[in-house]
PDB file of C-alpha atoms in Angstrom:
ATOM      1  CA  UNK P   1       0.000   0.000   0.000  1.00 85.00           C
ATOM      2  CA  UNK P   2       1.637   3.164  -0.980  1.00 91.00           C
ATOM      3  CA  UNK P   3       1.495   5.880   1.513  1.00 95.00           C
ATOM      4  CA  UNK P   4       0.718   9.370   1.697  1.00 94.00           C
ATOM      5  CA  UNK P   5       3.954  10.716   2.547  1.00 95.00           C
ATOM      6  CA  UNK P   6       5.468   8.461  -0.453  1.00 96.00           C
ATOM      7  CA  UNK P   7       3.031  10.434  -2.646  1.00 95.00           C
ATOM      8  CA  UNK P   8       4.385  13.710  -1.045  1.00 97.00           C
ATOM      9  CA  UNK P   9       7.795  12.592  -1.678  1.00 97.00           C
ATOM     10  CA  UNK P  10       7.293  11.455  -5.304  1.00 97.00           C
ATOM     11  CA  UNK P  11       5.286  14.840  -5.935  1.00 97.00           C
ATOM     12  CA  UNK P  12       8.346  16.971  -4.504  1.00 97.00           C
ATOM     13  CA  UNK P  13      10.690  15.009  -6.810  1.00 97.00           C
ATOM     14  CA  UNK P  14       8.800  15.535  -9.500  1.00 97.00           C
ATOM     15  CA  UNK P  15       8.699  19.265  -8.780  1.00 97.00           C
ATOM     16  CA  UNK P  16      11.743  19.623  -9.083  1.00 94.00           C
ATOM     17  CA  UNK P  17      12.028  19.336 -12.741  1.00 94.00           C
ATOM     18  CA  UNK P  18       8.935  20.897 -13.315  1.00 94.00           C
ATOM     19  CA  UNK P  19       8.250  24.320 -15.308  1.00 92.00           C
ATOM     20  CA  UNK P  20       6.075  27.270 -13.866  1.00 92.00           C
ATOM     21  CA  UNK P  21       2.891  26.017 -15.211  1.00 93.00           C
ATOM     22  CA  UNK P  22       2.764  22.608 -14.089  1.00 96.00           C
ATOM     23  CA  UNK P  23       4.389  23.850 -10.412  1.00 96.00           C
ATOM     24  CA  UNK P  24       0.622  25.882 -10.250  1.00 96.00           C
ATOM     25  CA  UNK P  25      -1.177  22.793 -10.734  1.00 97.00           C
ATOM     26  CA  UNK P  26       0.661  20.655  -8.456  1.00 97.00           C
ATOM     27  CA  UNK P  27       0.615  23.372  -5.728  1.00 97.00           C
ATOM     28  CA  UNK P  28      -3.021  23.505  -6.344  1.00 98.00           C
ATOM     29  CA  UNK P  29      -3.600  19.371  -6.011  1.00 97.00           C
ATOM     30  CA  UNK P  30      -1.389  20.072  -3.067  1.00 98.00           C
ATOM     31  CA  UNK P  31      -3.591  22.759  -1.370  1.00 98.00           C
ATOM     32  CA  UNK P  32      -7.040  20.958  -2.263  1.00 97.00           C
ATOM     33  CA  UNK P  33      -5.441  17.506  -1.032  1.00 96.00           C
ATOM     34  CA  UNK P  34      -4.076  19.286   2.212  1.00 97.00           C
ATOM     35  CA  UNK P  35      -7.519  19.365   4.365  1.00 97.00           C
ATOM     36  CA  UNK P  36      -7.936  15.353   3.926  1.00 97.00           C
ATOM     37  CA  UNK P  37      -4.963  14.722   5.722  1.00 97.00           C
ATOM     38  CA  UNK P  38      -3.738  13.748   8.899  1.00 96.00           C
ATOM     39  CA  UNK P  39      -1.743  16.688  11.087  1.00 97.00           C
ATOM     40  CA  UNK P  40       1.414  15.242  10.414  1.00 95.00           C
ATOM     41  CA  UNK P  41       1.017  14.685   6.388  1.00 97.00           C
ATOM     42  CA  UNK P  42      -0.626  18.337   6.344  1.00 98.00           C
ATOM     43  CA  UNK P  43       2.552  19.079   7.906  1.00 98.00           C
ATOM     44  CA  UNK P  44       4.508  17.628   4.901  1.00 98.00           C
ATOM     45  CA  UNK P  45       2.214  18.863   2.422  1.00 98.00           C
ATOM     46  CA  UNK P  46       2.756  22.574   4.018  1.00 98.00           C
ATOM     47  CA  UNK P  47       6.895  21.809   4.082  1.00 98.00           C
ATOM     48  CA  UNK P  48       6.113  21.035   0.072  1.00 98.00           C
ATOM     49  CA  UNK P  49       3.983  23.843  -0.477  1.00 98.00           C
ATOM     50  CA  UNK P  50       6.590  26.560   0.610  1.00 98.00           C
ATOM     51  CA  UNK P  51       8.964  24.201  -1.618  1.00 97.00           C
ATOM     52  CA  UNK P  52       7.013  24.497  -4.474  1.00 97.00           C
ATOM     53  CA  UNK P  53       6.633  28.171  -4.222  1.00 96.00           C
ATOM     54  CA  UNK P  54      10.297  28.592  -3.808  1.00 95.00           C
ATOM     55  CA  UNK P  55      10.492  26.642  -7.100  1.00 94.00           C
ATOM     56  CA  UNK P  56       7.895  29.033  -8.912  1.00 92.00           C
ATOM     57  CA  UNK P  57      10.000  32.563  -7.465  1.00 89.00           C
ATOM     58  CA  UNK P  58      13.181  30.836  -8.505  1.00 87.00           C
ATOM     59  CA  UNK P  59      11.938  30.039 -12.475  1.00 83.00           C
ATOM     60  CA  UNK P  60      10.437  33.561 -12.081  1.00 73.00           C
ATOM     61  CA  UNK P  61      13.103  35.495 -10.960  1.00 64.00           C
ATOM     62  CA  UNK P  62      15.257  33.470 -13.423  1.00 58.00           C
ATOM     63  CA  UNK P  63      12.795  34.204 -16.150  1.00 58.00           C
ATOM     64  CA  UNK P  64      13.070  37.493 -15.727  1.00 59.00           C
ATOM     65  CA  UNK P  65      16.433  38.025 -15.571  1.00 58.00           C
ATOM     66  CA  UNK P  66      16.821  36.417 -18.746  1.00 58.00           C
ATOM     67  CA  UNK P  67      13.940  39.062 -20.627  1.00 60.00           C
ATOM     68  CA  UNK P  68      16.256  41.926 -18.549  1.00 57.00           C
ATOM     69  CA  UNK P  69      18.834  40.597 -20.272  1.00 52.00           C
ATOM     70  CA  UNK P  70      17.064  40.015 -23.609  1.00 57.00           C
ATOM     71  CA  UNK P  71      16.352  43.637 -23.864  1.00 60.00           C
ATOM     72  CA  UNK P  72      19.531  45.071 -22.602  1.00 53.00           C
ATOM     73  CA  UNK P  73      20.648  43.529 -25.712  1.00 53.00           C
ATOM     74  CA  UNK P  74      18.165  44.388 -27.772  1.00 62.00           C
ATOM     75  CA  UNK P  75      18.981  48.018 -26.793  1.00 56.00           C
ATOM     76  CA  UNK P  76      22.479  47.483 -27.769  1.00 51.00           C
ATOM     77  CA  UNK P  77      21.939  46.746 -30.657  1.00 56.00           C
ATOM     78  CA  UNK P  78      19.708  49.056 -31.820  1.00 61.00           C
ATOM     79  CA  UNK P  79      22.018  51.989 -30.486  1.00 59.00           C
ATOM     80  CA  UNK P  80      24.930  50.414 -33.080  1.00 56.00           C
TER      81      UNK P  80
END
């Protein structure tokens, strides 16, 4: 019988290598599975939420960085 924190753990690993859209929908699982569980899985499940919302802010932040950089370039080139 597989467990609920094995399905925490195998839904954090998969986050990992997940992209911004797909993080939303598996914080949002996350959050509507969170009230069915026991205090110390809703424990877990609140340890992976704040995981997967570092994992949005970092693709975010990274994201846009990148367009900053995008246009700084674009602007350089223009000016040449």
């Amino acid at each position: 019988m597989i467990t609920i924190t094995a399905i925490l753990n195998a839904i954090e690993a998969h986050a990992e290598r997940a992209i911004v859209p797909e993080l939303r929908l598996i914080k949002k699982e996350v959050e509507k599975l969170r009230p069915s569980l026991y205090p110390d899985d809703q424990e877990h499940a609140d340890a992976l939420l704040l995981k997967l919302d570092r994992l949005l802010s970092d693709q975010v932040v990274v994201a846009t960085e990148a367009g900053a950089l995008a246009q700084g370039f674009q602007a350089v080139a223009q000016a040449a």
